[in-house]
Amino acid sequence: IDHASISWTLDEAFSSRAESNFSMFSSKSTDASGRTTKTSINSYSGTGNLGLNYNLLPKLNLDLGLNYYTNLSQPSGDGAAEDTTLTRFQPFGWLTLRDPMWRASIGYSLQDEAVKTVGQPEHTLSRETYASYLNWRPTDLPSTQFRYNRTITQDGPLASIDTTEDYTYLKWEYVYRGLDVYYVGTHQRTDDRIRDVVSTLASNEG
């Protein structure tokens, strides 16, 4: 095994980026009585991402990534609010098997957001998604597309949002000499644990 070659390939597959910004907003107003009010807001933000897209095998691809964002808002002046920090954390990963006849993928992603104001409890919202996908296109035979997603959405500390959504999609299609026969079906099940309600939605077309 050529370890130097493997290291060089991984370096080519890796990507990263970071950026920071500063902005300032100020205002001054005078009311009818002659009272002057001054306010200003300083905002500091930073973004960054890491990525790795690498072929583990000739037909097997690994795609990993992480996106990050933070913003600090600092008001000052008459009647200014407290400092507030917003952060977003978004990792994801996909494993994909490709072939001229078919493609299959499994993946995971997380979108996590937190807002913290000085002197107040932190508020969070997270969304986890587990996904799978299959696209099969054999020669002279019906093609099939299948997708399944499970999404879990929760706030902190489970005060108003705690749901799990399961979504399934299936498409079957056969095309031959101008003849197009197909079927599309979807099924969605949502479990709302805060309200203790389970709902389903289904559709069929063909």
mmCIF file of C-alpha atoms in Angstrom:
data_model
loop_
_atom_site.group_PDB
_atom_site.id
_atom_site.type_symbol
_atom_site.label_atom_id
_atom_site.label_comp_id
_atom_site.label_asym_id
_atom_site.label_seq_id
_atom_site.Cartn_x
_atom_site.Cartn_y
_atom_site.Cartn_z
ATOM 1 C CA ILE A 1 0.000 0.000 0.000
ATOM 2 C CA ASP A 2 1.347 3.403 -0.963
ATOM 3 C CA HIS A 3 0.669 5.420 2.197
ATOM 4 C CA ALA A 4 1.946 8.651 0.619
ATOM 5 C CA SER A 5 -0.534 8.269 -2.234
ATOM 6 C CA ILE A 6 -3.432 7.674 0.178
ATOM 7 C CA SER A 7 -2.485 10.754 2.211
ATOM 8 C CA TRP A 8 -2.338 12.923 -0.908
ATOM 9 C CA THR A 9 -5.756 11.666 -2.059
ATOM 10 C CA LEU A 10 -7.324 12.445 1.307
ATOM 11 C CA ASP A 11 -5.835 15.939 1.235
ATOM 12 C CA GLU A 12 -7.432 16.505 -2.173
ATOM 13 C CA ALA A 13 -10.812 15.317 -0.843
ATOM 14 C CA PHE A 14 -10.763 17.574 2.231
ATOM 15 C CA SER A 15 -12.075 21.143 2.190
ATOM 16 C CA SER A 16 -12.443 23.861 4.816
ATOM 17 C CA ARG A 17 -13.451 27.503 5.055
ATOM 18 C CA ALA A 18 -13.749 30.090 7.823
ATOM 19 C CA GLU A 19 -15.012 33.661 7.792
ATOM 20 C CA SER A 20 -15.722 36.360 10.359
ATOM 21 C CA ASN A 21 -17.588 39.664 10.152
ATOM 22 C CA PHE A 22 -18.257 42.715 12.281
ATOM 23 C CA SER A 23 -21.063 45.233 11.826
ATOM 24 C CA MET A 24 -22.267 48.226 13.793
ATOM 25 C CA PHE A 25 -25.641 49.937 13.726
ATOM 26 C CA SER A 26 -26.405 53.180 15.540
ATOM 27 C CA SER A 27 -29.404 55.446 15.707
ATOM 28 C CA LYS A 28 -30.316 58.766 17.286
ATOM 29 C CA SER A 29 -33.802 60.168 17.667
ATOM 30 C CA THR A 30 -35.356 63.183 19.355
ATOM 31 C CA ASP A 31 -38.979 63.259 20.490
ATOM 32 C CA ALA A 32 -41.340 66.223 20.680
ATOM 33 C CA SER A 33 -40.212 67.112 24.198
ATOM 34 C CA GLY A 34 -36.609 67.403 23.052
ATOM 35 C CA ARG A 35 -35.445 64.166 24.658
ATOM 36 C CA THR A 36 -32.726 62.434 22.639
ATOM 37 C CA THR A 37 -32.335 58.673 22.569
ATOM 38 C CA LYS A 38 -29.197 56.967 21.318
ATOM 39 C CA THR A 39 -28.821 53.255 20.663
ATOM 40 C CA SER A 40 -26.249 51.107 18.949
ATOM 41 C CA ILE A 41 -25.772 47.414 18.226
ATOM 42 C CA ASN A 42 -22.453 45.721 17.610
ATOM 43 C CA SER A 43 -22.669 42.347 15.873
ATOM 44 C CA TYR A 44 -19.882 39.792 15.588
ATOM 45 C CA SER A 45 -20.438 36.738 13.412
ATOM 46 C CA GLY A 46 -18.385 33.791 12.303
ATOM 47 C CA THR A 47 -18.996 30.941 9.879
ATOM 48 C CA GLY A 48 -17.014 27.848 9.089
ATOM 49 C CA ASN A 49 -17.342 24.540 7.332
ATOM 50 C CA LEU A 50 -15.379 21.332 6.977
ATOM 51 C CA GLY A 51 -15.931 18.737 4.263
ATOM 52 C CA LEU A 52 -14.620 15.380 3.197
ATOM 53 C CA ASN A 53 -15.726 13.802 -0.086
ATOM 54 C CA TYR A 54 -13.839 10.591 -0.738
ATOM 55 C CA ASN A 55 -14.315 7.413 -2.771
ATOM 56 C CA LEU A 56 -13.745 4.534 -0.371
ATOM 57 C CA LEU A 57 -14.136 2.169 -3.324
ATOM 58 C CA PRO A 58 -14.575 2.842 -7.057
ATOM 59 C CA LYS A 59 -18.368 2.787 -6.604
ATOM 60 C CA LEU A 60 -18.654 3.744 -2.920
ATOM 61 C CA ASN A 61 -18.515 7.438 -1.959
ATOM 62 C CA LEU A 62 -18.312 8.975 1.519
ATOM 63 C CA ASP A 63 -19.458 12.579 1.958
ATOM 64 C CA LEU A 64 -19.030 14.155 5.408
ATOM 65 C CA GLY A 65 -19.418 17.763 6.405
ATOM 66 C CA LEU A 66 -19.890 20.254 9.209
ATOM 67 C CA ASN A 67 -21.280 23.789 8.979
ATOM 68 C CA TYR A 68 -21.033 26.193 11.910
ATOM 69 C CA TYR A 69 -22.374 29.694 12.490
ATOM 70 C CA THR A 70 -22.290 32.002 15.495
ATOM 71 C CA ASN A 71 -23.490 35.570 16.025
ATOM 72 C CA LEU A 72 -23.039 37.789 19.070
ATOM 73 C CA SER A 73 -25.278 40.854 19.298
ATOM 74 C CA GLN A 74 -24.314 43.549 21.833
ATOM 75 C CA PRO A 75 -26.850 46.384 22.186
ATOM 76 C CA SER A 76 -25.908 49.539 24.059
ATOM 77 C CA GLY A 77 -27.454 52.887 24.796
ATOM 78 C CA ASP A 78 -30.769 54.010 26.254
ATOM 79 C CA GLY A 79 -33.021 51.067 27.103
ATOM 80 C CA ALA A 80 -30.674 48.561 25.466
ATOM 81 C CA ALA A 81 -31.445 44.864 25.755
ATOM 82 C CA GLU A 82 -28.976 42.255 26.986
ATOM 83 C CA ASP A 83 -26.344 40.586 24.820
ATOM 84 C CA THR A 84 -27.635 37.681 22.732
ATOM 85 C CA THR A 85 -25.681 34.812 21.176
ATOM 86 C CA LEU A 86 -27.005 32.660 18.343
ATOM 87 C CA THR A 87 -25.224 29.457 17.305
ATOM 88 C CA ARG A 88 -25.999 26.923 14.577
ATOM 89 C CA PHE A 89 -24.317 23.528 14.307
ATOM 90 C CA GLN A 90 -24.990 21.380 11.224
ATOM 91 C CA PRO A 91 -23.075 18.101 10.732
ATOM 92 C CA PHE A 92 -24.047 15.624 7.993
ATOM 93 C CA GLY A 93 -22.881 12.400 6.412
ATOM 94 C CA TRP A 94 -23.788 10.399 3.298
ATOM 95 C CA LEU A 95 -22.646 7.005 2.102
ATOM 96 C CA THR A 96 -23.528 6.410 -1.555
ATOM 97 C CA LEU A 97 -23.126 3.333 -3.747
ATOM 98 C CA ARG A 98 -23.236 4.171 -7.457
ATOM 99 C CA ASP A 99 -23.652 1.868 -10.437
ATOM 100 C CA PRO A 100 -24.823 2.533 -14.022
ATOM 101 C CA MET A 101 -28.002 0.586 -13.227
ATOM 102 C CA TRP A 102 -28.747 1.727 -9.698
ATOM 103 C CA ARG A 103 -27.841 4.103 -6.877
ATOM 104 C CA ALA A 104 -28.314 3.642 -3.137
ATOM 105 C CA SER A 105 -27.640 6.128 -0.331
ATOM 106 C CA ILE A 106 -27.973 6.346 3.417
ATOM 107 C CA GLY A 107 -27.417 9.560 5.327
ATOM 108 C CA TYR A 108 -27.738 11.530 8.526
ATOM 109 C CA SER A 109 -27.956 15.261 9.220
ATOM 110 C CA LEU A 110 -28.427 17.420 12.288
ATOM 111 C CA GLN A 111 -29.515 21.052 12.446
ATOM 112 C CA ASP A 112 -29.003 22.364 15.958
ATOM 113 C CA GLU A 113 -29.726 25.988 16.901
ATOM 114 C CA ALA A 114 -29.327 27.717 20.266
ATOM 115 C CA VAL A 115 -30.209 31.260 21.363
ATOM 116 C CA LYS A 116 -28.865 32.593 24.679
ATOM 117 C CA THR A 117 -29.667 36.025 26.091
ATOM 118 C CA VAL A 118 -27.857 37.169 29.205
ATOM 119 C CA GLY A 119 -30.059 36.654 32.256
ATOM 120 C CA GLN A 120 -32.495 34.330 30.462
ATOM 121 C CA PRO A 121 -32.679 30.565 29.892
ATOM 122 C CA GLU A 122 -31.171 29.200 26.688
ATOM 123 C CA HIS A 123 -33.616 28.213 23.930
ATOM 124 C CA THR A 124 -32.663 25.393 21.574
ATOM 125 C CA LEU A 125 -34.178 23.756 18.503
ATOM 126 C CA SER A 126 -32.777 20.626 16.881
ATOM 127 C CA ARG A 127 -33.770 18.603 13.848
ATOM 128 C CA GLU A 128 -32.272 15.178 13.186
ATOM 129 C CA THR A 129 -32.878 13.464 9.853
ATOM 130 C CA TYR A 130 -32.118 9.869 8.955
ATOM 131 C CA ALA A 131 -32.471 9.226 5.234
ATOM 132 C CA SER A 132 -32.228 6.389 2.723
ATOM 133 C CA TYR A 133 -32.624 6.407 -1.043
ATOM 134 C CA LEU A 134 -32.687 3.805 -3.814
ATOM 135 C CA ASN A 135 -32.922 4.386 -7.566
ATOM 136 C CA TRP A 136 -32.916 1.221 -9.688
ATOM 137 C CA ARG A 137 -33.057 1.516 -13.502
ATOM 138 C CA PRO A 138 -32.550 -1.889 -15.114
ATOM 139 C CA THR A 139 -32.471 -2.154 -18.897
ATOM 140 C CA ASP A 140 -35.864 -3.045 -20.452
ATOM 141 C CA LEU A 141 -37.420 -3.537 -17.007
ATOM 142 C CA PRO A 142 -39.485 -1.284 -14.709
ATOM 143 C CA SER A 143 -37.544 1.363 -12.795
ATOM 144 C CA THR A 144 -37.998 1.878 -9.069
ATOM 145 C CA GLN A 145 -37.384 4.866 -6.823
ATOM 146 C CA PHE A 146 -37.659 4.506 -3.063
ATOM 147 C CA ARG A 147 -37.031 7.079 -0.345
ATOM 148 C CA TYR A 148 -37.483 6.929 3.407
ATOM 149 C CA ASN A 149 -36.823 9.787 5.852
ATOM 150 C CA ARG A 150 -37.231 9.978 9.603
ATOM 151 C CA THR A 151 -37.089 13.502 11.063
ATOM 152 C CA ILE A 152 -37.016 14.199 14.792
ATOM 153 C CA THR A 153 -37.650 17.815 15.824
ATOM 154 C CA GLN A 154 -37.308 18.970 19.416
ATOM 155 C CA ASP A 155 -36.927 22.217 21.293
ATOM 156 C CA GLY A 156 -35.271 22.627 24.658
ATOM 157 C CA PRO A 157 -36.370 21.638 27.163
ATOM 158 C CA LEU A 158 -39.175 19.833 25.222
ATOM 159 C CA ALA A 159 -41.566 22.669 26.020
ATOM 160 C CA SER A 160 -43.550 23.045 22.787
ATOM 161 C CA ILE A 161 -41.980 20.876 20.052
ATOM 162 C CA ASP A 162 -41.298 17.138 20.191
ATOM 163 C CA THR A 163 -42.259 15.396 16.960
ATOM 164 C CA THR A 164 -41.148 12.438 14.878
ATOM 165 C CA GLU A 165 -42.060 12.339 11.198
ATOM 166 C CA ASP A 166 -41.696 9.244 9.009
ATOM 167 C CA TYR A 167 -41.966 9.805 5.270
ATOM 168 C CA THR A 168 -41.964 7.070 2.614
ATOM 169 C CA TYR A 169 -41.977 7.569 -1.152
ATOM 170 C CA LEU A 170 -42.237 4.860 -3.811
ATOM 171 C CA LYS A 171 -42.338 5.233 -7.585
ATOM 172 C CA TRP A 172 -42.546 2.362 -10.059
ATOM 173 C CA GLU A 173 -42.459 3.101 -13.789
ATOM 174 C CA TYR A 174 -42.306 1.063 -16.969
ATOM 175 C CA VAL A 175 -41.769 2.704 -20.369
ATOM 176 C CA TYR A 176 -41.859 0.628 -23.554
ATOM 177 C CA ARG A 177 -42.480 1.782 -27.143
ATOM 178 C CA GLY A 178 -44.602 4.775 -26.190
ATOM 179 C CA LEU A 179 -46.326 2.976 -23.328
ATOM 180 C CA ASP A 180 -45.813 4.629 -19.933
ATOM 181 C CA VAL A 181 -47.199 2.806 -16.894
ATOM 182 C CA TYR A 182 -46.372 4.138 -13.449
ATOM 183 C CA TYR A 183 -47.368 4.192 -9.805
ATOM 184 C CA VAL A 184 -46.470 6.779 -7.162
ATOM 185 C CA GLY A 185 -47.299 6.310 -3.505
ATOM 186 C CA THR A 186 -46.417 8.343 -0.416
ATOM 187 C CA HIS A 187 -47.041 7.821 3.270
ATOM 188 C CA GLN A 188 -46.356 10.276 6.074
ATOM 189 C CA ARG A 189 -46.795 9.600 9.780
ATOM 190 C CA THR A 190 -46.311 12.366 12.351
ATOM 191 C CA ASP A 191 -46.143 11.695 16.083
ATOM 192 C CA ASP A 192 -46.578 14.855 18.173
ATOM 193 C CA ARG A 193 -45.663 13.831 21.720
ATOM 194 C CA ILE A 194 -46.368 17.260 23.239
ATOM 195 C CA ARG A 195 -50.018 17.176 22.147
ATOM 196 C CA ASP A 196 -50.223 13.360 22.183
ATOM 197 C CA VAL A 197 -51.482 13.283 18.595
ATOM 198 C CA VAL A 198 -50.540 10.889 15.790
ATOM 199 C CA SER A 199 -51.547 11.814 12.225
ATOM 200 C CA THR A 200 -51.080 10.047 8.911
ATOM 201 C CA LEU A 201 -51.271 11.241 5.331
ATOM 202 C CA ALA A 202 -51.164 8.936 2.298
ATOM 203 C CA SER A 203 -51.441 9.412 -1.452
ATOM 204 C CA ASN A 204 -51.606 7.067 -4.440
ATOM 205 C CA GLU A 205 -51.310 7.941 -8.095
ATOM 206 C CA GLY A 206 -50.999 5.901 -11.247
#
